[in-house]
Coordinates of C-alpha atoms and ligand atoms in Angstrom, one line a residue:
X1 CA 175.9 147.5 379.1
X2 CA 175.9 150.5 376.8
X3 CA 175.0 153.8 378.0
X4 CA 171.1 154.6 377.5
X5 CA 170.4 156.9 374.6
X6 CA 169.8 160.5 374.9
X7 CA 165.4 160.8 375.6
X8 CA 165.6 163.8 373.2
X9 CA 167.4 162.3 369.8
X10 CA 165.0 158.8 370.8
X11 CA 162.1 160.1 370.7
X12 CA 161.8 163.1 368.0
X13 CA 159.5 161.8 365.1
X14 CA 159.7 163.4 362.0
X15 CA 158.1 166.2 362.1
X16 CA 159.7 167.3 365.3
X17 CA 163.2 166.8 364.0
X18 CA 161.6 168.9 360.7
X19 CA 160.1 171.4 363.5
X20 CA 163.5 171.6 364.9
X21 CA 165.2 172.4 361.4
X22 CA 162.8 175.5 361.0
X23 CA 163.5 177.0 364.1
X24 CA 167.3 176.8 363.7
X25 CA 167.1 178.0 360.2
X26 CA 164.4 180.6 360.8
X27 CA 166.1 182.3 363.8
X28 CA 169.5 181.8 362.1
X29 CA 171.0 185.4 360.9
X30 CA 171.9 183.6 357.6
X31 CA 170.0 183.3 354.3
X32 CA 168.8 179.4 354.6
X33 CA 167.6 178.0 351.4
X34 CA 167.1 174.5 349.9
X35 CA 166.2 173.4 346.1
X36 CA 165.6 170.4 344.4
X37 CA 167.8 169.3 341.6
X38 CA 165.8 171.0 339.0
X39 CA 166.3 174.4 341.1
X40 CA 162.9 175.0 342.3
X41 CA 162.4 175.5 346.3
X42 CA 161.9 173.4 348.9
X43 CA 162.6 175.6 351.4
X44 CA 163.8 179.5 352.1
X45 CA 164.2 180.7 355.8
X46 CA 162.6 184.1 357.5
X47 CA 166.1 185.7 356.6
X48 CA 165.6 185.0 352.9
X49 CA 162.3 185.6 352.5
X50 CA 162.7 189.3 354.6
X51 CA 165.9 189.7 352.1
X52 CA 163.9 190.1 349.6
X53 CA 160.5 191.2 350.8
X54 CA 158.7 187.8 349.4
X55 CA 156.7 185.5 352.1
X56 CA 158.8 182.3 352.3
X57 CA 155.5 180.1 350.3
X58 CA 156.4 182.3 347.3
X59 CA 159.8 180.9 346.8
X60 CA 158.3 177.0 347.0
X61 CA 158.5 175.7 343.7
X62 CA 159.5 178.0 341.8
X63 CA 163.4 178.4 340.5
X64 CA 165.8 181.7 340.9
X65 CA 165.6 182.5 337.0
X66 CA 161.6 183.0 338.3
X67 CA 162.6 185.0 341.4
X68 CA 165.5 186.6 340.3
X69 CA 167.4 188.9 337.2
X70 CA 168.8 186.8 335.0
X71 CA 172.3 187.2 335.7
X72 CA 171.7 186.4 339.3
X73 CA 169.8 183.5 339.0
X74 CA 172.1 182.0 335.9
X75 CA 175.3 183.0 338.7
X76 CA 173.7 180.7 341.3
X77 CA 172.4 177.9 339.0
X78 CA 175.5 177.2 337.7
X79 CA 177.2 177.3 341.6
X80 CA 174.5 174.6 342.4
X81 CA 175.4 172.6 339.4
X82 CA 178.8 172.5 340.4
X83 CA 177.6 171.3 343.9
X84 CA 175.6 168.4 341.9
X85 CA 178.5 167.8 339.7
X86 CA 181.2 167.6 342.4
X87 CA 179.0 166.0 344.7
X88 CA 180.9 168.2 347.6
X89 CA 180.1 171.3 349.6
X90 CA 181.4 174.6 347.8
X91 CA 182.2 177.9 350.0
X92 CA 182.0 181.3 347.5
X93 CA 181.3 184.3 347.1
X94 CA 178.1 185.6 345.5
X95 CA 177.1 188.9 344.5
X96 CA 173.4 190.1 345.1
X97 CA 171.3 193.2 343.9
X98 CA 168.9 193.8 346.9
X99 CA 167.0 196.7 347.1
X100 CA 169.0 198.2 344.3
X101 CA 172.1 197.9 346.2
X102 CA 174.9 195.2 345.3
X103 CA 175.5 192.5 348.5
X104 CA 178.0 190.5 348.9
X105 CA 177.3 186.6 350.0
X106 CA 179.9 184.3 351.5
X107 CA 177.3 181.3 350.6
X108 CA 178.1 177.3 351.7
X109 CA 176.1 175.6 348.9
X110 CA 176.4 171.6 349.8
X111 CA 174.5 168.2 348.4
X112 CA 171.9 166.8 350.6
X113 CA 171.2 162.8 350.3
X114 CA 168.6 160.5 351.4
X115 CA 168.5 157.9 353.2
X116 CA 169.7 155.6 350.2
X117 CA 172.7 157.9 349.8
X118 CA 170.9 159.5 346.5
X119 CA 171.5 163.2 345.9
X120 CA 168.0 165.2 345.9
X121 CA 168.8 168.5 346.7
X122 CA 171.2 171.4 347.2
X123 CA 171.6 173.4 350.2
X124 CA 172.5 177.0 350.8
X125 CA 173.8 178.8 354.0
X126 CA 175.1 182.3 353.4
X127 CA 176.6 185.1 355.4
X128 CA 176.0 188.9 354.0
X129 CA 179.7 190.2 354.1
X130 CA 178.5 193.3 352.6
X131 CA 179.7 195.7 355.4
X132 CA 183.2 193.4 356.1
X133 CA 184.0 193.7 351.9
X134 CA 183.3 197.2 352.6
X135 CA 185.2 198.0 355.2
X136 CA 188.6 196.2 353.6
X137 CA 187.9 197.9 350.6
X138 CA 188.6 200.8 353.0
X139 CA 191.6 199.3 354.6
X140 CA 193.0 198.2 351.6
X141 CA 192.5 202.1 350.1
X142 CA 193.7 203.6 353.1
X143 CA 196.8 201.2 352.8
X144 CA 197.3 201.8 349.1
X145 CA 197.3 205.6 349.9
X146 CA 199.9 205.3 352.4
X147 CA 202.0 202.4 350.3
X148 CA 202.0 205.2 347.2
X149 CA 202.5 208.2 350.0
X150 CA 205.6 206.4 351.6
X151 CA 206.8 204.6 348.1
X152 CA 206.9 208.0 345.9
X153 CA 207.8 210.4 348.7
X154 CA 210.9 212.6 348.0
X155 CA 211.7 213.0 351.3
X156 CA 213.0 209.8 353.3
X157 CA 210.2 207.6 355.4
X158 CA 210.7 204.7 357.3
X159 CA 208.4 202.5 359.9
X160 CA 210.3 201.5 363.0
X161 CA 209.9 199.1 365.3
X162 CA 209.6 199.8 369.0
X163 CA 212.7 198.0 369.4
X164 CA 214.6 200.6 366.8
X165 CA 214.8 198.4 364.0
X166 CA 214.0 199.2 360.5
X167 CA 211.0 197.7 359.7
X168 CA 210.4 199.6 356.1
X169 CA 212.1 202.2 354.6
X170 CA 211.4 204.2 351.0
X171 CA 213.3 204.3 348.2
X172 CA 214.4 207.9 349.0
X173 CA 214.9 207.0 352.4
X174 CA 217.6 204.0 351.1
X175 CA 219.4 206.2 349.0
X176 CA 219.4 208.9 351.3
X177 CA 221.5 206.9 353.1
X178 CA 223.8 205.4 350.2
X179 CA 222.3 202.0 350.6
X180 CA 220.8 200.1 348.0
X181 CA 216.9 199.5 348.3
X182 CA 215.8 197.6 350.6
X183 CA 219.2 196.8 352.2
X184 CA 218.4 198.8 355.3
X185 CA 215.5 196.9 356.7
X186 CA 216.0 194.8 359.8
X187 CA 219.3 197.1 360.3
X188 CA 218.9 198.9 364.3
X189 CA 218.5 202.8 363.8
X190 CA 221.3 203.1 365.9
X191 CA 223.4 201.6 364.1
X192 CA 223.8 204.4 361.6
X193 CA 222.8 207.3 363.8
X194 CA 225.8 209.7 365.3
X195 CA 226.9 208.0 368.7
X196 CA 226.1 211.5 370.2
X197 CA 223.4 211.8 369.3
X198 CA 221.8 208.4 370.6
X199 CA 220.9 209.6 373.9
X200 CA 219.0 213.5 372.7
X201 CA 217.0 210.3 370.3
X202 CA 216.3 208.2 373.0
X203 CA 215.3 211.0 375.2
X204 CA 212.7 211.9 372.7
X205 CA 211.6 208.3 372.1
X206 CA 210.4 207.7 375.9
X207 CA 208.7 210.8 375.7
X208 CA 206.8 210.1 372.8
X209 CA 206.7 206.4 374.2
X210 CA 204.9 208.5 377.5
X211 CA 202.3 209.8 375.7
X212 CA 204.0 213.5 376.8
X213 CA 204.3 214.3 373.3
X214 CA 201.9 213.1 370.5
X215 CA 204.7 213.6 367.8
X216 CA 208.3 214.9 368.0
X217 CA 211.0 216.8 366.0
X218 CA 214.5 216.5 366.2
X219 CA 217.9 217.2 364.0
X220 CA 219.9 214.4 364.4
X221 CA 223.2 213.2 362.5
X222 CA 223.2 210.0 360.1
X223 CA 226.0 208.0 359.4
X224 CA 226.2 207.2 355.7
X225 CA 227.0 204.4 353.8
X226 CA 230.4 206.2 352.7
X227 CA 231.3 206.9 356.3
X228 CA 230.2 210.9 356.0
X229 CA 226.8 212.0 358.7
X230 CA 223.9 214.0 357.2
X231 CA 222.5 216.7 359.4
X232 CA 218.9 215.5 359.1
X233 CA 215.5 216.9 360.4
X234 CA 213.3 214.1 361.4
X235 CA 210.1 214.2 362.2
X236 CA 208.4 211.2 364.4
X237 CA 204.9 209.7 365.1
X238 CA 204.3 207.0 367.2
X239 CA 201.1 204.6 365.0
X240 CA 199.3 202.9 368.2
X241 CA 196.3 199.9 367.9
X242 CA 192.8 201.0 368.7
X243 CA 193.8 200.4 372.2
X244 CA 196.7 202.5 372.5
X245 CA 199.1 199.7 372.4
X246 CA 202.2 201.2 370.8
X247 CA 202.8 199.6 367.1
X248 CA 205.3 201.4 365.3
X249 CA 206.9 204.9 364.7
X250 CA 206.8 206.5 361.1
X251 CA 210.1 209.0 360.6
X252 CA 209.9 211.4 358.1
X253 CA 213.8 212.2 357.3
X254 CA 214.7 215.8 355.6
X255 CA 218.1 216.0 354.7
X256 CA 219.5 219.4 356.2
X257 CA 223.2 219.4 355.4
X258 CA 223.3 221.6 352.1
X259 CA 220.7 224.0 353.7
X260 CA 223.1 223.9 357.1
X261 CA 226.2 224.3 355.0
X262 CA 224.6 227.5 352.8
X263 CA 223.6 229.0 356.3
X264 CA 226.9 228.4 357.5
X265 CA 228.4 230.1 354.6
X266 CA 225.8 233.1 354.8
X267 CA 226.5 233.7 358.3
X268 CA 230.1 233.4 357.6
X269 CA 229.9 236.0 354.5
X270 CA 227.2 238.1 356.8
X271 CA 230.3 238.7 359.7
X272 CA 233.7 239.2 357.1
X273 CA 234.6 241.9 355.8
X274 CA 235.0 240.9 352.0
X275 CA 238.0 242.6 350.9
X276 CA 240.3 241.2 353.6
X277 CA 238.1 238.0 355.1
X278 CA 238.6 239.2 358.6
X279 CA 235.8 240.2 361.0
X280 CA 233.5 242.8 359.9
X281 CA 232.3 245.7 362.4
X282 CA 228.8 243.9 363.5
X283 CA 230.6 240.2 364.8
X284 CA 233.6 242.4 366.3
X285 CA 231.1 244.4 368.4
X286 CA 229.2 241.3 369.4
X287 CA 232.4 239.5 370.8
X288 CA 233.4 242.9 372.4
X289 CA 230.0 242.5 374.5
X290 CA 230.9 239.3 375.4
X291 CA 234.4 240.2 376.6
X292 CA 233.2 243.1 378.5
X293 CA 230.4 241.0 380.3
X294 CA 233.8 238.6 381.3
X295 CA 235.6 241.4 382.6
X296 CA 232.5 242.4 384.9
X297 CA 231.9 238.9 386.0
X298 CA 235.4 237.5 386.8
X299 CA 237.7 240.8 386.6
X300 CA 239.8 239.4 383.7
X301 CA 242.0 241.8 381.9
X302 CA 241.0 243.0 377.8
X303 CA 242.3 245.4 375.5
X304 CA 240.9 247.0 372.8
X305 CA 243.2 248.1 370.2
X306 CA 242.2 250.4 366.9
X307 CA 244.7 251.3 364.0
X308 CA 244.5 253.6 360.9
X309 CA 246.5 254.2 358.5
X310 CA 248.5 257.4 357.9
X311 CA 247.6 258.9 355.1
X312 CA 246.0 256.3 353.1
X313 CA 244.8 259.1 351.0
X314 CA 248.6 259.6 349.3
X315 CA 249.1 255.5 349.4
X316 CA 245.9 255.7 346.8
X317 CA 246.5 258.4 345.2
X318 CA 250.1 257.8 344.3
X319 CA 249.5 254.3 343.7
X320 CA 245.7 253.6 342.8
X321 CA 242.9 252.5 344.4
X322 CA 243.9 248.7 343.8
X323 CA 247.3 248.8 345.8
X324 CA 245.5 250.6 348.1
X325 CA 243.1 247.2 348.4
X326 CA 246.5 245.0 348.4
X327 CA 248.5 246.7 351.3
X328 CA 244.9 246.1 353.2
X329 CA 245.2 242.5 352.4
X330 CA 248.8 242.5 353.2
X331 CA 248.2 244.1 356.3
X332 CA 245.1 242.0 357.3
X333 CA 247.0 238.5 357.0
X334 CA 250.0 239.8 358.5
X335 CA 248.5 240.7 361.4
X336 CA 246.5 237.5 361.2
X337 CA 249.6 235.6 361.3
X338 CA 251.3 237.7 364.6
X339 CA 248.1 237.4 367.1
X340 CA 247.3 234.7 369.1
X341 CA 244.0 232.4 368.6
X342 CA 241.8 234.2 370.7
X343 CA 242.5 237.9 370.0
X344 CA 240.0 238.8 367.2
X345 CA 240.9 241.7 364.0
X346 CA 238.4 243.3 362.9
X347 CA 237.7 245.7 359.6
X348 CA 235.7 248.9 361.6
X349 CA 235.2 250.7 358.0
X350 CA 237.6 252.1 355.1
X351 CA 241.2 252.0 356.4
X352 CA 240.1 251.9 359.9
X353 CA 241.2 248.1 362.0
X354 CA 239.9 247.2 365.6
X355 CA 242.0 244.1 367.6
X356 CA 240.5 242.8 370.6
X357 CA 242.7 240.9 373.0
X358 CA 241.1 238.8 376.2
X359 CA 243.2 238.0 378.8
X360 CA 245.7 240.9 378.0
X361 CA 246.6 243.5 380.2
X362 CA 247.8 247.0 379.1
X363 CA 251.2 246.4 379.2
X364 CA 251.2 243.4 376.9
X365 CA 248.7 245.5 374.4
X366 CA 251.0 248.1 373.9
X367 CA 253.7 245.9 373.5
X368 CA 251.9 243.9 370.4
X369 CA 250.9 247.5 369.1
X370 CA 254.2 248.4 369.1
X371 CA 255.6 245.6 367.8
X372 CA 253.2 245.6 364.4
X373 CA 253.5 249.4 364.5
X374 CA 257.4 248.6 363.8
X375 CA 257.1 245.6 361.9
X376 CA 254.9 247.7 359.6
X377 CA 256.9 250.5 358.7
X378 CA 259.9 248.2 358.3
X379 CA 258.1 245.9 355.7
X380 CA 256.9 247.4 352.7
X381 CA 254.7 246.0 350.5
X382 CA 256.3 245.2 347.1
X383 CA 254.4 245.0 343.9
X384 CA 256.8 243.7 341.0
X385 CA 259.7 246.3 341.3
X386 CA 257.8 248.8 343.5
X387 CA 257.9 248.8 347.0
X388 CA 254.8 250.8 348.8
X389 CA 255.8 252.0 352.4
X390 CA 253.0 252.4 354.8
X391 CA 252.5 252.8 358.5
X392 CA 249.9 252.7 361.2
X393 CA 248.4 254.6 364.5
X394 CA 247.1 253.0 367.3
X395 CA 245.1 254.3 370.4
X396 CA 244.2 251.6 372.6
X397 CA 242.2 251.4 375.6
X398 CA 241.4 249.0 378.7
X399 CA 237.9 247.3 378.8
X400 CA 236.7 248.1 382.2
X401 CA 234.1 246.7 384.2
X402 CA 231.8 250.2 384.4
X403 CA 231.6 250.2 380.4
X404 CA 228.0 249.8 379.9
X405 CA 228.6 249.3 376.1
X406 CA 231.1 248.4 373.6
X407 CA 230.6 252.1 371.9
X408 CA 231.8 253.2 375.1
X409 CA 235.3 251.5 374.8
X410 CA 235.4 252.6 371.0
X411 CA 235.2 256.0 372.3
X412 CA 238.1 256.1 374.3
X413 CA 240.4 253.7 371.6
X414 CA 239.4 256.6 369.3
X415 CA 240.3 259.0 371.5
X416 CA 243.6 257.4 371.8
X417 CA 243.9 256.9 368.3
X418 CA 243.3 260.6 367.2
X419 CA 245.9 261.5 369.7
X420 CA 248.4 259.4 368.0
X421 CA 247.7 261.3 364.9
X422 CA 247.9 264.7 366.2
X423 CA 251.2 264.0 368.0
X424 CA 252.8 263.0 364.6
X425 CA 251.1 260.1 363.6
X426 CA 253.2 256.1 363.3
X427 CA 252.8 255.8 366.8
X428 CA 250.9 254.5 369.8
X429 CA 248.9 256.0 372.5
X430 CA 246.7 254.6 375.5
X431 CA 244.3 256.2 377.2
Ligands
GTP1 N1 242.2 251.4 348.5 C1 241.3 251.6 349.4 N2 241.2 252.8 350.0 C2 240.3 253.0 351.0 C3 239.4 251.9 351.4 N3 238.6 252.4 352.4 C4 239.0 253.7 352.6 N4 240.0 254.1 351.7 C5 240.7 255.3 351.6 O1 241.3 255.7 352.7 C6 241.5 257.1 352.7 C7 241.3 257.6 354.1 O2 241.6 259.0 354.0 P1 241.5 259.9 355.3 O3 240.4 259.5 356.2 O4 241.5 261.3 354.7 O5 242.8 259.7 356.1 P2 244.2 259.4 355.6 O6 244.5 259.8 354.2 O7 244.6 257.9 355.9 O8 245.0 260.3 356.6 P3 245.1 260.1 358.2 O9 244.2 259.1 358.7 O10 244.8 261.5 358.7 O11 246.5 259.7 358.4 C8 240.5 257.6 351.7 O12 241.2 258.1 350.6 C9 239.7 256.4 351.3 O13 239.2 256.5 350.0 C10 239.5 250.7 350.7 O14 238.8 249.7 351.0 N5 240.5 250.6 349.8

């Protein structure tokens, strides 16, 4: 025996099933509305008629080129023709003026039959999607900002996944890097960043990961495409979902190596002396401090050494100003060429060298002094057929521990110095 019949769908007459329609419809949040095949009204719900401000009788029998503008009513005339003509339902968008504002409808507009299967009417059901349209219009602006930003930027940008792949990378960003756009993406980050660098990255990662930092900086090497790194400055956000669910991290990569190199180069031009390239006075004094601070700390021996010329005045005057300049060159990378890699020459001023010399005690100071002292007045310099004899004098001096400054140990290597020139000058002295 087949099941009974539900009491409810047995028993509704008509105007209970028509009863039942109304109070669907009018507590639905959608605009409800049916007309006959001419167009005119059969039936608008509470949402339609509040929509517009008209009580729901108004719309009966009359069509939307009666209720509406005429563009408005000839848009939805000819979307219920197409529901006649096709016979089928039909989901699209229509656009509304209501209250002077411009809606926008997602509207179902279907055929309703009767019982013989004739076609009578067309229905409408239709969501306002004003706010949702307005809202992607947003997104989709607030996207195309940041498409444009990251596309034109002229410094390299790239989205990373959490896993450290390349998920996006710009233009600049690709050829930053030598590789042709977009060949990078899906490549790991690791894969072209210095291998020691990876764990300073990493470090920074989990702490941006942590929520300790909200962003971070960080100068990292990359390895390019040719094999050479870049010295880069990167700078790293982490993009989380509205519930803090880490997405991605956006890098914004500034190539540093030119503006390292130039630095480099300024520095190094800052601490030589020009005419001969060796140290000038200010690094010579700085590594001077350094050595004394070694010699209090650990009681390592250091010499300081200093050396002028005798009589510079006559080498100039008899031979001009510019074979002056040579014989300092001459000297300069002769003397380069006898010390060892950590003793240090320095130009103090005019015709005036310095030598520092860790590790060294007295004994083996006075025997390099002497040695160039000798090796200079046995080696003129020659300049086509002429041969320009110089020599030197050198005071030199112990660092000790109780030397609060390096001032204090050019005192005494001046000292020394001055009394190898009073006793005859070519010589050296210690004090
Ligand atoms: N060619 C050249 N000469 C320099 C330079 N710096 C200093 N001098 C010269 O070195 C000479 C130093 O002269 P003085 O200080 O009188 O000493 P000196 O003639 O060497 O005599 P003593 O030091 O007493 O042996 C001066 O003539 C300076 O012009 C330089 O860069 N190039």
């Amino acid at each position: 025996m087949p099941p009974p019949k539900s009491q409810t769908t047995q028993t509704l007459n008509a105007d209970q099933q028509a009863a039942l329609f109304r109070a669907i419809a009018d507590n639905s949040n959608n605009v409800v509305g049916v007309k006959d095949l001419a167009g005119r009204y059969l039936y608008v719900n509470t949402k339609y008629s509040q929509l517009f401000h008209l009580p729901q009788e108004h719309y009966l029998g009359r069509t939307d080129a009666e209720l509406f503008p005429a563009d408005t009513a000839a848009q939805f005339r000819a979307n219920d023709l197409r529901v006649q003509h096709d016979n089928m339902a039909l989901t699209i968008e229509e656009i509304v003026q209501v209250d002077g504002q411009t809606r926008h409808f997602l509207s179902v507009k279907f055929p309703i039959h009767d019982f013989l299967g004739t076609l009578y009417a067309t229905g409408l059901i239709a969501t306002d999607i004003t706010a949702r349209k307005a809202a992607e219009q947003l997104l989709w602006a607030s996207e195309e900002r940041f498409r444009l930003a990251f596309e034109q930027a002229t410094v390299g940008m790239a989205m990373i996944d959490i896993g450290g792949n390349i998920l996006r990378i710009n233009p600049h960003g690709s050829q930053l890097f030598g590789y042709q756009h977009p060949e990078l993406e899906g490549r790991s980050i690791e894969s072209i960043t210095h291998p020691q660098d990876r764990a300073r990255v990493m470090a920074l990662i989990r702490k941006i990961l942590r929520n300790d930092l909200p962003h971070g900086e960080i100068e990292k090497r990359y390895l390019h495409k040719a094999g050479h790194f870049l010295h880069c400055r990167v700078a790293i956000s982490l993009v989380r979902d509205p519930q803090g669910v880490p997405l991605y991290f956006v890098a914004h990569i500034n190539d540093i190596t030119e503006t390292l190199r130039i630095e480099e180069e300024l520095l190094r031009l800052a601490n030589t002396d020009p005419l001969t390239g060796v140290a000038n006075r200010r690094p010579f004094l700085e590594r001077m401090q350094q050595e004394l601070a070694r010699v209090r700390r650990y009681g390592t021996p250091a010499c300081c050494l200093m050396l002028d010329f005798d009589h510079f005045k006559l080498i100039n005057d008899r031979w001009g100003h510019s074979s002056g300049d040579a014989v300092l060159r001459y000297f300069s990378q002769t003397c380069l060429q006898r010390l060892r890699a950590t003793d240090l020459l320095g130009r103090l001023g005019g015709e005036e060298f310095a030598i520092l010399m860790p590790d060294t005690a007295l004994a083996g100071a006075r025997e390099l002094g002497e040695q160039l002292r000798v090796w200079v007045a046995e080696h003129p310099l020659q300049i086509g057929d002429q041969q320009i004899c110089f020599s030197i004098s050198l005071g030199m001096t112990e660092l000790r521990a109780d030397d609060k400054n390096p001032d204090q140990v050019l005192a005494r290597t001046d000292e020394a110095l001055y009394r190898a020139k009073d006793l005859g000058r070519n010589r050296v002295e210690v004090v």
